[in-house]
Amino acid sequence: MEMSKSELEAQKQKEIMERLKIRLAKTSEELGRPLTYCSLCFGCQMNAKDSEKLEGILETIGYVKTDSEDADFLIMNTCTVRENANLRVYGRLGQLKKYKKKNPHMLIAICGCMMQESLVVEKICQSYRHVDIIFGTHNVFKLAELIEQKLNTNKMVIDIWDGTSEIVEDLPSERKYDFKCGVNIMFGCNNFCTYCIVPYVRGRERSRKPEDIIAEIKELVADGVSEVMLLGQNVNSYGKNLDEPVTFAKLLEMVEEIEGLKRIRFMTSHPKDLSDELIEVMAKSQKICKHLHLPMQSGSSKVLKDMNRNYTKESYLELAYKIKKAIPDISLTTDIIVGFPTETEEDFQETLDVVRKVRFDSAFTFIYSRRTGTPAAKMECVATEEEIKDHFNRLLKEVQEISKETCSKDQGKIMEVLVEGPDEQDDRLLTGRLSNNILVHFPGTADLIGTYQNVKLIESKGFYYIGERCQ
Ligand code: SAH
Ligand code: SF4
Ligand code: F3S
């Protein structure tokens, strides 16, 4: 059979990787030490997944991972969803200059969502000349080619695409965990919420074919993975644009059938098109985790309209109640923005009202950040900075109090966790994750990492439990 355009592309990249491997092996031999890489990643799960792909390419061409930024190759994958994310990146870039001075072999690459903004790229070209490679979100698969170009020309390489319809499959990936893994089911976003930069930096929505997704998960399972997280900015609109349309609920049913897979998670669900079919599939599934992240952003129908979210306070509440009724032990979490330009005190009260009614298991709260180029950036702000801060603090307090209560509801029960690793604070403890996404810390040894264990939830600490393994 003739190769498709993306298969040809994958093959081309693999050939470049082979060439680079030989070339870098020579450099390493001359230096008398392995070449190292350091990978920094900011932002969401999509970025984390892209970084695994970047690391896969770097490992394939012979770089060895290090946590130190004083490495032979440094790659920074950026996020631009809020302004403070950008500021952190500039600070970091400035600091890297000293390593580059010391090590003439060092290459610095920067990629991700921030690079899709032309002003950012301009600023880096002008003020951060020590950067070697700049690319965006659509051409992550091309890293090897960009490195080769840099080595051949010794000039700053800049390769930003406005968008793409291509999905290049089957390239290496370096997984962060052996036992769990994110799987892209779609890319981009078509929703254009008025505050959000993501559709501009991630391009239009594209779904992967179900057979490609299933094949990837089967391979992961054969390689020891038992939990997958299906990734998309709005998984509920998965499959709508495929030649043969498939719903997200149908995709979940297909994934459910994969033998050896134990847990299925997904992110993120937009409330506007969460279907009854999905609730039904979740309710009867043995593998889909008892957790739904359902970003509400605001509880005011007026603000939701200004945000272009396509649902109201009432329809959100109705949906939340429906889900809780169909799946009683589900944990509902959310994202909330405070200080959207048109948000008044009354609108904020509506948000508090929904928070009190739904009683989220946890909520990420953000202060609205103006993103140039988005419709909301042109809206006038009705509240002062002090009022917004006050709203933020009041919301946080409310959210935390509720979450402390809802999260402790299973105290005393015995439940199953997937053991994810040693506890970061106390190395006599392990950290495991419940189906509902809450963490449990309990005594145990490293050989249990990656296994499923029954633990007794002895004491709730608000956002996590202290537990004990049941033998
Ligand atoms: N696709 C997901 C959200 C991805 S961005 C969804 O629609 O739910 C993650 C979160 O960042 C959003 O849910 C929102 O709460 C927050 N966010 C996005 N843009 C923001 C902005 N300009 N200022 C503050 N928070 C923002
Ligand atoms: Fe942004 Fe809205 Fe798309 Fe989520 S659905 S990524 S908030 S535009
Ligand atoms: Fe940030 Fe890009 Fe994700 S802007 S939140 S890393 S899609």
Short mmCIF file of C-alpha atoms and ligand atoms in Angstrom, two decimals:
data_model
loop_
_atom_site.label_atom_id
_atom_site.label_comp_id
_atom_site.label_asym_id
_atom_site.label_seq_id
_atom_site.Cartn_x
_atom_site.Cartn_y
_atom_site.Cartn_z
CA MET A 1 0.00 0.00 0.00
CA GLU A 2 1.17 3.52 -0.74
CA MET A 3 2.38 5.51 2.23
CA SER A 4 0.30 8.46 3.42
CA LYS A 5 1.80 11.93 3.77
CA SER A 6 2.16 11.60 7.51
CA GLU A 7 3.69 8.11 7.25
CA LEU A 8 6.27 9.52 4.83
CA GLU A 9 6.96 12.34 7.26
CA ALA A 10 7.47 9.91 10.14
CA GLN A 11 9.87 7.89 8.03
CA LYS A 12 11.82 10.99 7.06
CA GLN A 13 12.18 11.99 10.71
CA LYS A 14 13.36 8.51 11.66
CA GLU A 15 16.07 8.69 9.00
CA ILE A 16 17.23 12.05 10.33
CA MET A 17 17.33 10.56 13.83
CA GLU A 18 19.59 7.77 12.57
CA ARG A 19 22.00 10.30 11.04
CA LEU A 20 22.03 12.46 14.14
CA LYS A 21 22.65 9.47 16.36
CA ILE A 22 25.91 8.74 14.53
CA ARG A 23 26.90 12.39 14.48
CA LEU A 24 26.24 12.96 18.19
CA ALA A 25 27.96 9.70 19.14
CA LYS A 26 31.12 11.14 17.60
CA THR A 27 30.80 14.35 19.61
CA SER A 28 30.26 12.35 22.74
CA GLU A 29 33.34 10.25 22.02
CA GLU A 30 35.47 13.36 21.49
CA LEU A 31 34.25 14.79 24.77
CA GLY A 32 34.75 11.47 26.55
CA ARG A 33 31.34 11.67 28.21
CA PRO A 34 27.69 11.15 27.34
CA LEU A 35 25.76 14.14 26.01
CA THR A 36 22.97 15.19 28.35
CA TYR A 37 19.57 16.82 27.94
CA CYS A 38 17.31 18.67 30.31
CA SER A 39 13.60 18.98 29.58
CA LEU A 40 11.50 21.71 31.18
CA CYS A 41 7.75 21.69 30.69
CA PHE A 42 5.11 24.20 31.72
CA GLY A 43 1.34 24.14 31.24
CA CYS A 44 -1.24 21.44 30.80
CA GLN A 45 -1.33 17.70 30.12
CA MET A 46 -1.10 18.32 26.35
CA ASN A 47 2.23 19.99 26.88
CA ALA A 48 3.37 17.19 29.18
CA LYS A 49 2.51 14.74 26.42
CA ASP A 50 4.38 16.79 23.82
CA SER A 51 7.40 16.85 26.11
CA GLU A 52 7.34 13.06 26.28
CA LYS A 53 7.54 13.05 22.48
CA LEU A 54 10.40 15.56 22.47
CA GLU A 55 12.25 13.49 25.04
CA GLY A 56 11.66 10.37 22.98
CA ILE A 57 13.43 12.01 20.04
CA LEU A 58 16.31 13.27 22.21
CA GLU A 59 16.81 9.81 23.77
CA THR A 60 16.72 8.19 20.33
CA ILE A 61 19.49 10.41 19.00
CA GLY A 62 21.65 9.64 22.03
CA TYR A 63 21.14 12.32 24.65
CA VAL A 64 20.93 11.14 28.27
CA LYS A 65 18.45 12.77 30.64
CA THR A 66 19.59 15.00 33.49
CA ASP A 67 17.67 17.27 35.87
CA SER A 68 20.41 19.89 35.77
CA GLU A 69 19.87 22.85 33.45
CA ASP A 70 23.63 22.82 32.87
CA ALA A 71 23.11 20.25 30.07
CA ASP A 72 24.25 19.83 26.46
CA PHE A 73 20.69 20.22 25.23
CA LEU A 74 18.03 22.18 27.03
CA ILE A 75 14.46 22.20 25.84
CA MET A 76 11.76 24.40 27.31
CA ASN A 77 8.13 23.68 26.42
CA THR A 78 6.08 26.76 27.22
CA CYS A 79 2.50 27.68 28.17
CA THR A 80 0.83 31.02 27.58
CA VAL A 81 -2.62 30.51 29.06
CA ARG A 82 -1.96 33.21 31.67
CA GLU A 83 0.50 36.08 31.61
CA ASN A 84 2.55 34.96 34.61
CA ALA A 85 3.47 31.78 32.74
CA ASN A 86 5.20 33.93 30.10
CA LEU A 87 7.12 36.00 32.64
CA ARG A 88 8.57 32.87 34.23
CA VAL A 89 9.94 31.75 30.88
CA TYR A 90 11.82 34.99 30.20
CA GLY A 91 13.39 34.82 33.66
CA ARG A 92 14.49 31.25 33.07
CA LEU A 93 15.90 32.00 29.60
CA GLY A 94 18.04 34.80 30.99
CA GLN A 95 19.55 32.46 33.58
CA LEU A 96 20.55 29.92 30.94
CA LYS A 97 23.06 32.26 29.36
CA LYS A 98 25.71 31.42 31.93
CA TYR A 99 25.60 27.69 31.13
CA LYS A 100 25.87 28.37 27.44
CA LYS A 101 28.97 30.54 27.99
CA LYS A 102 30.63 27.69 29.85
CA ASN A 103 29.64 24.92 27.44
CA PRO A 104 30.09 25.64 23.71
CA HIS A 105 28.25 22.40 22.83
CA MET A 106 25.10 23.51 24.59
CA LEU A 107 21.97 23.90 22.45
CA ILE A 108 18.90 25.71 23.77
CA ALA A 109 15.51 25.00 22.19
CA ILE A 110 12.24 26.64 23.12
CA CYS A 111 8.82 25.52 21.91
CA GLY A 112 5.17 25.24 22.84
CA CYS A 113 2.18 27.55 23.00
CA MET A 114 4.05 30.78 23.77
CA MET A 115 6.02 30.44 20.53
CA GLN A 116 2.82 30.58 18.48
CA GLU A 117 2.64 34.28 19.33
CA SER A 118 4.71 36.35 16.94
CA LEU A 119 5.51 39.06 19.49
CA VAL A 120 7.10 36.48 21.75
CA VAL A 121 9.28 35.09 18.97
CA GLU A 122 10.34 38.62 18.03
CA LYS A 123 11.31 39.36 21.61
CA ILE A 124 13.38 36.18 21.88
CA CYS A 125 15.13 36.89 18.57
CA GLN A 126 16.07 40.33 19.78
CA SER A 127 16.86 39.87 23.44
CA TYR A 128 17.76 36.20 23.87
CA ARG A 129 20.24 35.52 21.09
CA HIS A 130 21.61 32.49 22.94
CA VAL A 131 18.53 30.49 21.98
CA ASP A 132 19.31 28.07 19.11
CA ILE A 133 15.98 26.56 18.06
CA ILE A 134 12.47 28.03 18.24
CA PHE A 135 9.42 26.04 17.17
CA GLY A 136 5.73 25.86 18.01
CA THR A 137 2.96 23.42 18.85
CA HIS A 138 2.29 21.97 15.40
CA ASN A 139 5.73 20.59 14.54
CA VAL A 140 6.94 18.86 17.69
CA PHE A 141 7.63 15.76 15.56
CA LYS A 142 10.29 17.74 13.65
CA LEU A 143 12.73 18.26 16.51
CA ALA A 144 15.43 16.03 14.98
CA GLU A 145 15.24 17.89 11.68
CA LEU A 146 15.53 21.24 13.44
CA ILE A 147 18.58 20.06 15.41
CA GLU A 148 20.23 18.85 12.22
CA GLN A 149 19.54 22.19 10.57
CA LYS A 150 21.07 24.02 13.53
CA LEU A 151 24.19 21.83 13.44
CA ASN A 152 24.54 22.29 9.67
CA THR A 153 24.07 26.05 9.53
CA ASN A 154 25.01 27.17 13.03
CA LYS A 155 22.29 29.81 12.72
CA MET A 156 19.25 30.32 14.93
CA VAL A 157 16.52 28.03 13.57
CA ILE A 158 12.95 29.33 13.72
CA ASP A 159 10.09 27.14 12.52
CA ILE A 160 6.57 28.16 13.52
CA TRP A 161 3.50 26.86 11.72
CA ASP A 162 0.19 28.70 11.80
CA GLY A 163 -1.72 25.46 11.83
CA THR A 164 -1.76 21.96 10.42
CA SER A 165 -4.15 19.27 9.37
CA GLU A 166 -1.47 16.63 9.68
CA ILE A 167 -1.15 14.18 12.57
CA VAL A 168 2.19 12.40 12.49
CA GLU A 169 1.94 9.06 14.32
CA ASP A 170 4.41 6.46 15.47
CA LEU A 171 7.38 8.47 16.60
CA PRO A 172 9.34 7.65 19.75
CA SER A 173 8.09 8.84 23.12
CA GLU A 174 9.81 8.77 26.51
CA ARG A 175 7.20 8.03 29.14
CA LYS A 176 7.41 9.70 32.52
CA TYR A 177 5.75 6.73 34.24
CA ASP A 178 5.96 3.05 33.31
CA PHE A 179 2.41 2.29 34.39
CA LYS A 180 0.33 5.28 33.28
CA CYS A 181 0.32 7.41 30.20
CA GLY A 182 -1.50 10.25 28.48
CA VAL A 183 -2.88 9.55 25.01
CA ASN A 184 -3.84 12.35 22.63
CA ILE A 185 -7.25 11.73 21.13
CA MET A 186 -7.55 15.15 19.55
CA PHE A 187 -5.61 18.35 19.06
CA GLY A 188 -6.59 22.01 19.00
CA CYS A 189 -9.82 23.70 20.01
CA ASN A 190 -12.71 25.30 18.15
CA ASN A 191 -14.58 26.80 21.07
CA PHE A 192 -13.06 30.26 21.26
CA CYS A 193 -14.04 31.05 24.82
CA THR A 194 -13.49 34.81 24.79
CA TYR A 195 -10.78 34.84 27.49
CA CYS A 196 -8.76 31.94 26.13
CA ILE A 197 -5.64 31.88 23.95
CA VAL A 198 -5.58 28.12 23.38
CA PRO A 199 -7.51 28.06 20.05
CA TYR A 200 -5.04 30.59 18.64
CA VAL A 201 -1.92 28.71 19.70
CA ARG A 202 -3.13 25.13 19.26
CA GLY A 203 -5.08 25.57 16.03
CA ARG A 204 -8.33 24.00 14.87
CA GLU A 205 -9.76 20.86 16.32
CA ARG A 206 -8.49 17.60 14.80
CA SER A 207 -9.40 14.12 16.06
CA ARG A 208 -7.21 11.07 15.73
CA LYS A 209 -8.82 8.03 14.18
CA PRO A 210 -10.18 5.57 16.75
CA GLU A 211 -8.11 2.72 15.27
CA ASP A 212 -4.88 4.71 15.77
CA ILE A 213 -5.83 5.52 19.36
CA ILE A 214 -6.75 1.91 20.15
CA ALA A 215 -3.56 0.61 18.54
CA GLU A 216 -1.46 3.02 20.61
CA ILE A 217 -3.20 2.04 23.86
CA LYS A 218 -2.82 -1.68 23.09
CA GLU A 219 0.88 -1.14 22.58
CA LEU A 220 1.13 0.80 25.84
CA VAL A 221 -0.69 -1.96 27.70
CA ALA A 222 1.68 -4.56 26.23
CA ASP A 223 4.46 -2.36 27.57
CA GLY A 224 3.12 -2.35 31.14
CA VAL A 225 0.72 0.59 31.17
CA SER A 226 -2.54 -0.02 33.06
CA GLU A 227 -3.96 3.50 33.26
CA VAL A 228 -4.49 5.89 30.36
CA MET A 229 -5.59 9.51 30.32
CA LEU A 230 -7.31 10.44 27.07
CA LEU A 231 -6.34 14.01 26.24
CA GLY A 232 -8.14 16.79 24.40
CA GLN A 233 -9.17 20.41 25.12
CA ASN A 234 -12.77 19.31 24.77
CA VAL A 235 -13.05 15.53 24.62
CA ASN A 236 -16.84 15.75 24.31
CA SER A 237 -16.53 16.98 20.75
CA TYR A 238 -14.16 14.13 19.83
CA GLY A 239 -14.75 12.50 16.48
CA LYS A 240 -17.21 14.99 15.05
CA ASN A 241 -14.94 15.91 12.15
CA LEU A 242 -13.71 12.44 11.25
CA ASP A 243 -14.59 11.00 7.83
CA GLU A 244 -16.55 8.40 9.75
CA PRO A 245 -17.79 10.31 12.83
CA VAL A 246 -17.52 8.57 16.21
CA THR A 247 -18.75 9.94 19.54
CA PHE A 248 -16.49 10.23 22.56
CA ALA A 249 -18.75 7.80 24.41
CA LYS A 250 -18.28 5.22 21.63
CA LEU A 251 -14.51 5.72 21.76
CA LEU A 252 -14.62 5.08 25.51
CA GLU A 253 -16.50 1.84 24.93
CA MET A 254 -13.83 0.73 22.48
CA VAL A 255 -11.06 1.61 24.92
CA GLU A 256 -12.90 -0.22 27.70
CA GLU A 257 -12.59 -3.46 25.74
CA ILE A 258 -8.80 -3.41 25.68
CA GLU A 259 -7.66 -6.35 27.72
CA GLY A 260 -5.17 -5.62 30.48
CA LEU A 261 -6.12 -1.96 30.74
CA LYS A 262 -7.46 -1.21 34.22
CA ARG A 263 -8.20 2.48 34.43
CA ILE A 264 -9.38 5.12 31.97
CA ARG A 265 -9.29 8.84 32.67
CA PHE A 266 -9.94 11.78 30.38
CA MET A 267 -9.46 15.55 30.24
CA THR A 268 -11.12 17.97 29.62
CA SER A 269 -14.91 17.86 29.36
CA HIS A 270 -16.71 20.96 28.20
CA PRO A 271 -20.14 21.16 29.85
CA LYS A 272 -21.85 22.41 26.68
CA ASP A 273 -21.67 19.08 24.90
CA LEU A 274 -21.46 16.45 27.58
CA SER A 275 -23.97 13.89 26.34
CA ASP A 276 -26.37 11.57 28.13
CA GLU A 277 -24.68 8.79 26.19
CA LEU A 278 -21.40 9.65 27.94
CA ILE A 279 -23.02 9.63 31.39
CA GLU A 280 -24.55 6.23 30.63
CA VAL A 281 -21.23 4.79 29.45
CA MET A 282 -19.47 6.16 32.52
CA ALA A 283 -22.11 4.79 34.87
CA LYS A 284 -21.84 1.23 33.59
CA SER A 285 -18.11 1.17 32.94
CA GLN A 286 -15.77 -0.99 35.00
CA LYS A 287 -12.70 0.97 33.99
CA ILE A 288 -13.57 4.65 33.67
CA CYS A 289 -12.41 6.37 36.84
CA LYS A 290 -14.90 7.97 39.19
CA HIS A 291 -13.72 11.45 38.40
CA LEU A 292 -15.01 14.13 36.10
CA HIS A 293 -13.30 17.46 35.58
CA LEU A 294 -16.03 19.79 34.41
CA PRO A 295 -14.77 23.37 34.18
CA MET A 296 -17.57 25.81 34.95
CA GLN A 297 -15.49 29.04 34.75
CA SER A 298 -18.33 31.14 36.20
CA GLY A 299 -21.70 30.67 37.89
CA SER A 300 -23.27 33.73 36.30
CA SER A 301 -25.27 33.15 33.13
CA LYS A 302 -24.42 36.66 31.99
CA VAL A 303 -20.67 36.14 32.40
CA LEU A 304 -20.90 32.68 30.82
CA LYS A 305 -22.53 34.31 27.81
CA ASP A 306 -19.78 36.93 27.66
CA MET A 307 -17.27 34.09 27.89
CA ASN A 308 -18.95 32.30 24.97
CA ARG A 309 -19.28 29.13 27.01
CA ASN A 310 -22.67 28.14 25.55
CA TYR A 311 -24.33 27.05 28.78
CA THR A 312 -26.08 28.81 31.65
CA LYS A 313 -25.92 28.61 35.43
CA GLU A 314 -29.10 26.52 35.38
CA SER A 315 -27.98 24.10 32.69
CA TYR A 316 -24.62 23.62 34.45
CA LEU A 317 -26.36 22.85 37.74
CA GLU A 318 -28.77 20.49 36.03
CA LEU A 319 -25.88 18.67 34.38
CA ALA A 320 -23.93 18.40 37.64
CA TYR A 321 -26.97 16.97 39.47
CA LYS A 322 -27.67 14.54 36.65
CA ILE A 323 -24.10 13.22 36.73
CA LYS A 324 -24.10 12.87 40.53
CA LYS A 325 -27.40 10.99 40.39
CA ALA A 326 -26.24 8.59 37.69
CA ILE A 327 -22.80 8.03 39.27
CA PRO A 328 -23.20 8.62 43.02
CA ASP A 329 -19.55 8.04 43.99
CA ILE A 330 -18.16 10.37 41.33
CA SER A 331 -15.77 13.11 42.24
CA LEU A 332 -16.57 16.37 40.43
CA THR A 333 -13.82 18.93 40.01
CA THR A 334 -13.78 22.23 38.18
CA ASP A 335 -11.95 25.35 37.00
CA ILE A 336 -13.18 28.82 37.96
CA ILE A 337 -12.04 32.20 36.69
CA VAL A 338 -12.44 35.24 38.93
CA GLY A 339 -12.30 38.79 37.59
CA PHE A 340 -13.52 38.27 34.04
CA PRO A 341 -13.99 41.84 32.69
CA THR A 342 -17.78 41.92 32.96
CA GLU A 343 -17.98 40.20 36.36
CA THR A 344 -19.71 42.26 39.06
CA GLU A 345 -20.25 41.46 42.76
CA GLU A 346 -23.65 39.94 41.87
CA ASP A 347 -22.07 37.72 39.21
CA PHE A 348 -19.47 36.61 41.71
CA GLN A 349 -22.27 35.71 44.17
CA GLU A 350 -23.71 33.45 41.48
CA THR A 351 -20.39 31.63 41.24
CA LEU A 352 -20.33 31.15 45.03
CA ASP A 353 -23.89 29.88 44.82
CA VAL A 354 -23.00 27.16 42.29
CA VAL A 355 -19.92 26.21 44.33
CA ARG A 356 -22.13 25.75 47.40
CA LYS A 357 -24.77 23.82 45.49
CA VAL A 358 -22.53 21.44 43.56
CA ARG A 359 -19.97 21.00 46.37
CA PHE A 360 -16.98 20.28 44.14
CA ASP A 361 -14.42 17.79 45.38
CA SER A 362 -11.83 20.31 44.31
CA ALA A 363 -11.61 23.41 42.17
CA PHE A 364 -8.77 25.21 40.46
CA THR A 365 -9.30 28.93 40.83
CA PHE A 366 -7.64 31.49 38.55
CA ILE A 367 -7.56 35.25 38.40
CA TYR A 368 -8.51 36.34 34.90
CA SER A 369 -5.46 37.18 32.82
CA ARG A 370 -5.83 39.40 29.76
CA ARG A 371 -4.53 37.65 26.64
CA THR A 372 -3.82 39.92 23.70
CA GLY A 373 -5.73 38.86 20.60
CA THR A 374 -8.69 37.34 22.44
CA PRO A 375 -12.11 39.07 22.35
CA ALA A 376 -12.20 39.60 26.14
CA ALA A 377 -8.97 41.59 26.00
CA LYS A 378 -10.97 44.43 24.48
CA MET A 379 -13.69 44.38 27.15
CA GLU A 380 -13.66 46.98 29.84
CA CYS A 381 -13.12 45.74 33.37
CA VAL A 382 -15.94 46.58 35.80
CA ALA A 383 -14.20 45.59 39.05
CA THR A 384 -11.07 47.01 40.66
CA GLU A 385 -7.99 44.95 41.31
CA GLU A 386 -8.73 44.96 45.05
CA GLU A 387 -12.27 43.71 44.48
CA ILE A 388 -10.99 40.91 42.27
CA LYS A 389 -8.40 39.86 44.85
CA ASP A 390 -11.07 39.92 47.53
CA HIS A 391 -13.34 37.75 45.37
CA PHE A 392 -10.49 35.36 44.70
CA ASN A 393 -9.72 34.95 48.40
CA ARG A 394 -13.37 34.47 49.33
CA LEU A 395 -13.83 31.88 46.60
CA LEU A 396 -10.68 30.02 47.58
CA LYS A 397 -11.78 29.83 51.21
CA GLU A 398 -15.22 28.52 50.24
CA VAL A 399 -13.81 25.99 47.78
CA GLN A 400 -11.26 24.70 50.29
CA GLU A 401 -13.77 24.30 53.11
CA ILE A 402 -16.15 22.34 50.92
CA SER A 403 -13.42 20.24 49.41
CA LYS A 404 -12.11 19.33 52.88
CA GLU A 405 -15.53 17.92 53.74
CA THR A 406 -16.28 16.17 50.45
CA CYS A 407 -12.81 14.65 50.25
CA SER A 408 -13.05 13.06 53.68
CA LYS A 409 -16.31 11.25 52.96
CA ASP A 410 -14.59 7.91 52.41
CA GLN A 411 -12.59 7.94 55.65
CA GLY A 412 -12.57 4.46 57.19
CA LYS A 413 -13.28 2.66 53.91
CA ILE A 414 -11.01 0.24 52.09
CA MET A 415 -10.38 1.33 48.51
CA GLU A 416 -8.04 0.49 45.67
CA VAL A 417 -5.13 2.74 44.68
CA LEU A 418 -2.66 2.62 41.86
CA VAL A 419 0.71 3.12 43.57
CA GLU A 420 2.44 5.97 41.74
CA GLY A 421 5.71 6.40 43.59
CA PRO A 422 7.43 7.26 46.84
CA ASP A 423 5.91 10.05 48.92
CA GLU A 424 7.85 13.21 48.17
CA GLN A 425 7.94 14.32 51.80
CA ASP A 426 8.54 11.04 53.60
CA ASP A 427 10.42 8.21 51.93
CA ARG A 428 8.93 5.55 54.21
CA LEU A 429 5.60 6.27 52.56
CA LEU A 430 4.20 5.56 49.11
CA THR A 431 1.71 7.65 47.20
CA GLY A 432 -1.25 6.00 45.53
CA ARG A 433 -4.16 7.42 43.59
CA LEU A 434 -7.79 6.44 44.13
CA SER A 435 -10.15 6.08 41.21
CA ASN A 436 -11.65 9.45 42.20
CA ASN A 437 -8.21 11.04 41.78
CA ILE A 438 -7.53 11.62 45.49
CA LEU A 439 -4.08 10.68 46.77
CA VAL A 440 -3.38 8.32 49.65
CA HIS A 441 -0.05 8.19 51.47
CA PHE A 442 0.69 4.90 53.19
CA PRO A 443 3.68 2.88 54.45
CA GLY A 444 5.17 0.56 51.84
CA THR A 445 8.19 -0.30 49.78
CA ALA A 446 9.24 0.72 46.27
CA ASP A 447 8.50 -2.70 44.76
CA LEU A 448 4.79 -1.86 44.98
CA ILE A 449 5.10 1.07 42.57
CA GLY A 450 2.92 0.52 39.52
CA THR A 451 0.72 -2.08 41.26
CA TYR A 452 -2.86 -1.84 42.54
CA GLN A 453 -3.29 -2.15 46.29
CA ASN A 454 -6.21 -2.06 48.68
CA VAL A 455 -5.67 0.54 51.35
CA LYS A 456 -7.67 1.49 54.40
CA LEU A 457 -8.29 5.24 54.42
CA ILE A 458 -7.40 5.91 58.02
CA GLU A 459 -7.33 9.66 58.24
CA SER A 460 -8.41 12.40 55.88
CA LYS A 461 -6.06 15.34 55.74
CA GLY A 462 -8.40 17.46 53.67
CA PHE A 463 -7.03 16.95 50.20
CA TYR A 464 -5.46 13.53 50.72
CA TYR A 465 -5.61 10.53 53.03
CA ILE A 466 -3.18 8.76 55.27
CA GLY A 467 -3.79 5.07 54.76
CA GLU A 468 -2.63 1.57 55.52
CA ARG A 469 -2.22 -1.27 53.09
CA CYS A 470 -4.55 -4.26 53.59
CA GLN A 471 -2.58 -7.46 53.04
N1 SAH B 1 -10.09 23.20 27.50
C1 SAH B 1 -10.28 23.35 28.88
C2 SAH B 1 -9.40 24.39 29.55
C3 SAH B 1 -7.98 24.55 29.19
S1 SAH B 1 -7.17 25.92 29.94
C4 SAH B 1 -11.74 23.74 29.12
O1 SAH B 1 -12.39 24.31 28.29
O2 SAH B 1 -12.19 23.51 30.21
C5 SAH B 1 -7.32 25.50 31.65
C6 SAH B 1 -8.02 26.54 32.48
O3 SAH B 1 -7.30 27.75 32.47
C7 SAH B 1 -9.39 26.93 32.00
O4 SAH B 1 -10.37 26.03 32.38
C8 SAH B 1 -9.59 28.28 32.62
O5 SAH B 1 -10.20 28.18 33.87
C9 SAH B 1 -8.18 28.80 32.78
N2 SAH B 1 -7.91 29.91 31.85
C10 SAH B 1 -7.91 29.89 30.51
N3 SAH B 1 -7.66 31.13 30.02
C11 SAH B 1 -7.52 31.94 31.09
C12 SAH B 1 -7.26 33.34 31.26
N4 SAH B 1 -7.12 34.14 30.21
N5 SAH B 1 -7.16 33.85 32.51
C13 SAH B 1 -7.33 33.03 33.57
N6 SAH B 1 -7.57 31.73 33.49
C14 SAH B 1 -7.67 31.17 32.26
FE1 SF4 B 2 -9.89 27.51 25.93
FE2 SF4 B 2 -12.49 27.26 25.87
FE3 SF4 B 2 -10.98 25.83 24.20
FE4 SF4 B 2 -11.00 25.27 26.79
S1 SF4 B 2 -12.73 25.08 25.41
S2 SF4 B 2 -9.22 25.43 25.49
S3 SF4 B 2 -11.20 27.27 27.74
S4 SF4 B 2 -11.22 28.03 24.21
FE1 F3S B 3 -0.90 26.23 28.31
FE2 F3S B 3 -0.87 25.50 25.82
FE3 F3S B 3 -1.88 23.91 27.62
S1 F3S B 3 -1.32 27.53 26.56
S2 F3S B 3 -2.65 25.29 29.17
S3 F3S B 3 0.20 24.53 27.52
S4 F3S B 3 -2.56 24.13 25.52
#
